[in-house]
């Protein structure tokens, strides 16, 4: 694959250990030549959604998710990752319907 076609992918997962291991296992099962980074968010999708809304990011299509992630990140190495440019950002989270913020009618 020519270098111009290689994607740079950020995979954001919910958990710190199991989710990272699982995503590494899944990705290693396929011959993916793209550059990717797996980063643990260490909380659930509802917390991310709430942070985006509190930051005034009501238009989810126009949201700079890297800016939202960087603003809450305490680990310097991850803040640097959020400064980079990615062709794709994948959010891999559980549904967590038991969470009090779960709302079937939310966007």
mmCIF file of C-alpha atoms in Angstrom:
data_model
loop_
_atom_site.group_PDB
_atom_site.id
_atom_site.type_symbol
_atom_site.label_atom_id
_atom_site.label_comp_id
_atom_site.label_asym_id
_atom_site.label_seq_id
_atom_site.Cartn_x
_atom_site.Cartn_y
_atom_site.Cartn_z
ATOM 1 C CA UNK A 1 0.000 0.000 0.000
ATOM 2 C CA UNK A 2 1.354 3.397 -0.938
ATOM 3 C CA UNK A 3 2.098 5.742 1.966
ATOM 4 C CA UNK A 4 -0.391 8.356 0.734
ATOM 5 C CA UNK A 5 -3.214 5.839 1.249
ATOM 6 C CA UNK A 6 -2.267 4.795 4.769
ATOM 7 C CA UNK A 7 -4.785 6.031 7.287
ATOM 8 C CA UNK A 8 -3.992 7.292 10.761
ATOM 9 C CA UNK A 9 -6.670 5.969 13.102
ATOM 10 C CA UNK A 10 -7.470 6.842 16.719
ATOM 11 C CA UNK A 11 -9.455 4.147 18.531
ATOM 12 C CA UNK A 12 -11.016 5.466 21.735
ATOM 13 C CA UNK A 13 -12.135 2.694 24.099
ATOM 14 C CA UNK A 14 -13.989 2.793 27.395
ATOM 15 C CA UNK A 15 -11.882 0.654 29.719
ATOM 16 C CA UNK A 16 -8.247 0.902 30.747
ATOM 17 C CA UNK A 17 -7.146 -2.717 30.351
ATOM 18 C CA UNK A 18 -9.602 -5.234 28.918
ATOM 19 C CA UNK A 19 -10.917 -2.976 26.150
ATOM 20 C CA UNK A 20 -7.390 -2.033 25.037
ATOM 21 C CA UNK A 21 -6.325 -5.709 25.006
ATOM 22 C CA UNK A 22 -9.455 -6.695 23.083
ATOM 23 C CA UNK A 23 -8.994 -3.993 20.433
ATOM 24 C CA UNK A 24 -5.316 -4.913 20.022
ATOM 25 C CA UNK A 25 -6.348 -8.551 19.567
ATOM 26 C CA UNK A 26 -9.022 -7.670 16.997
ATOM 27 C CA UNK A 27 -6.729 -5.362 15.035
ATOM 28 C CA UNK A 28 -3.841 -7.857 15.096
ATOM 29 C CA UNK A 29 -6.155 -10.487 13.556
ATOM 30 C CA UNK A 30 -6.342 -8.507 10.323
ATOM 31 C CA UNK A 31 -3.520 -7.415 8.023
ATOM 32 C CA UNK A 32 -3.964 -3.707 8.716
ATOM 33 C CA UNK A 33 -1.105 -1.564 7.489
ATOM 34 C CA UNK A 34 -2.652 1.658 8.717
ATOM 35 C CA UNK A 35 -1.160 3.554 11.645
ATOM 36 C CA UNK A 36 -3.433 3.343 14.679
ATOM 37 C CA UNK A 37 -3.460 4.333 18.344
ATOM 38 C CA UNK A 38 -5.722 2.829 20.998
ATOM 39 C CA UNK A 39 -6.478 5.176 23.900
ATOM 40 C CA UNK A 40 -8.557 4.394 26.980
ATOM 41 C CA UNK A 41 -11.108 7.043 27.954
ATOM 42 C CA UNK A 42 -11.582 5.467 31.431
ATOM 43 C CA UNK A 43 -15.269 6.310 31.658
ATOM 44 C CA UNK A 44 -18.407 5.665 29.607
ATOM 45 C CA UNK A 45 -19.937 7.195 26.488
ATOM 46 C CA UNK A 46 -22.489 9.154 28.523
ATOM 47 C CA UNK A 47 -19.712 11.036 30.324
ATOM 48 C CA UNK A 48 -18.159 11.924 26.955
ATOM 49 C CA UNK A 49 -21.529 13.069 25.602
ATOM 50 C CA UNK A 50 -22.160 15.152 28.743
ATOM 51 C CA UNK A 51 -18.721 16.787 28.458
ATOM 52 C CA UNK A 52 -19.387 17.643 24.816
ATOM 53 C CA UNK A 53 -22.723 19.250 25.715
ATOM 54 C CA UNK A 54 -21.186 21.191 28.630
ATOM 55 C CA UNK A 55 -18.475 22.486 26.292
ATOM 56 C CA UNK A 56 -21.176 23.922 24.033
ATOM 57 C CA UNK A 57 -20.675 21.228 21.414
ATOM 58 C CA UNK A 58 -24.354 20.808 20.542
ATOM 59 C CA UNK A 59 -23.700 20.252 16.839
ATOM 60 C CA UNK A 60 -22.111 16.818 17.093
ATOM 61 C CA UNK A 61 -21.203 16.819 13.390
ATOM 62 C CA UNK A 62 -19.079 19.956 13.870
ATOM 63 C CA UNK A 63 -17.561 18.898 17.197
ATOM 64 C CA UNK A 64 -13.789 18.764 17.502
ATOM 65 C CA UNK A 65 -13.730 15.636 19.616
ATOM 66 C CA UNK A 66 -9.946 15.798 19.979
ATOM 67 C CA UNK A 67 -10.267 19.170 21.688
ATOM 68 C CA UNK A 68 -12.859 17.770 24.118
ATOM 69 C CA UNK A 69 -10.662 14.742 24.847
ATOM 70 C CA UNK A 70 -7.537 16.835 25.340
ATOM 71 C CA UNK A 71 -9.299 19.200 27.762
ATOM 72 C CA UNK A 72 -10.031 16.378 30.229
ATOM 73 C CA UNK A 73 -6.877 14.323 29.753
ATOM 74 C CA UNK A 74 -4.438 14.268 32.673
ATOM 75 C CA UNK A 75 -1.761 12.095 31.028
ATOM 76 C CA UNK A 76 0.723 14.182 29.032
ATOM 77 C CA UNK A 77 1.443 11.398 26.532
ATOM 78 C CA UNK A 78 -2.259 11.205 25.638
ATOM 79 C CA UNK A 79 -2.599 14.990 25.354
ATOM 80 C CA UNK A 80 0.133 14.840 22.707
ATOM 81 C CA UNK A 81 -1.826 12.133 20.863
ATOM 82 C CA UNK A 82 -4.854 14.432 20.764
ATOM 83 C CA UNK A 83 -2.777 17.123 19.022
ATOM 84 C CA UNK A 84 -2.168 14.849 16.046
ATOM 85 C CA UNK A 85 -4.272 14.657 12.874
ATOM 86 C CA UNK A 86 -6.281 11.490 12.238
ATOM 87 C CA UNK A 87 -8.090 10.285 9.143
ATOM 88 C CA UNK A 88 -10.531 8.322 11.324
ATOM 89 C CA UNK A 89 -11.622 8.347 14.964
ATOM 90 C CA UNK A 90 -13.453 5.274 16.237
ATOM 91 C CA UNK A 91 -15.417 5.354 19.500
ATOM 92 C CA UNK A 92 -15.781 1.864 21.008
ATOM 93 C CA UNK A 93 -18.042 1.934 24.075
ATOM 94 C CA UNK A 94 -20.603 -0.307 25.792
ATOM 95 C CA UNK A 95 -24.274 0.665 25.754
ATOM 96 C CA UNK A 96 -24.486 0.814 29.589
ATOM 97 C CA UNK A 97 -28.300 1.181 29.804
ATOM 98 C CA UNK A 98 -28.035 1.014 33.627
ATOM 99 C CA UNK A 99 -26.317 4.434 33.642
ATOM 100 C CA UNK A 100 -28.645 7.164 34.942
ATOM 101 C CA UNK A 101 -27.679 9.332 31.938
ATOM 102 C CA UNK A 102 -28.859 6.702 29.437
ATOM 103 C CA UNK A 103 -31.707 8.086 27.351
ATOM 104 C CA UNK A 104 -33.089 6.211 24.364
ATOM 105 C CA UNK A 105 -34.336 9.503 22.883
ATOM 106 C CA UNK A 106 -30.928 11.263 22.968
ATOM 107 C CA UNK A 107 -29.244 12.030 19.693
#
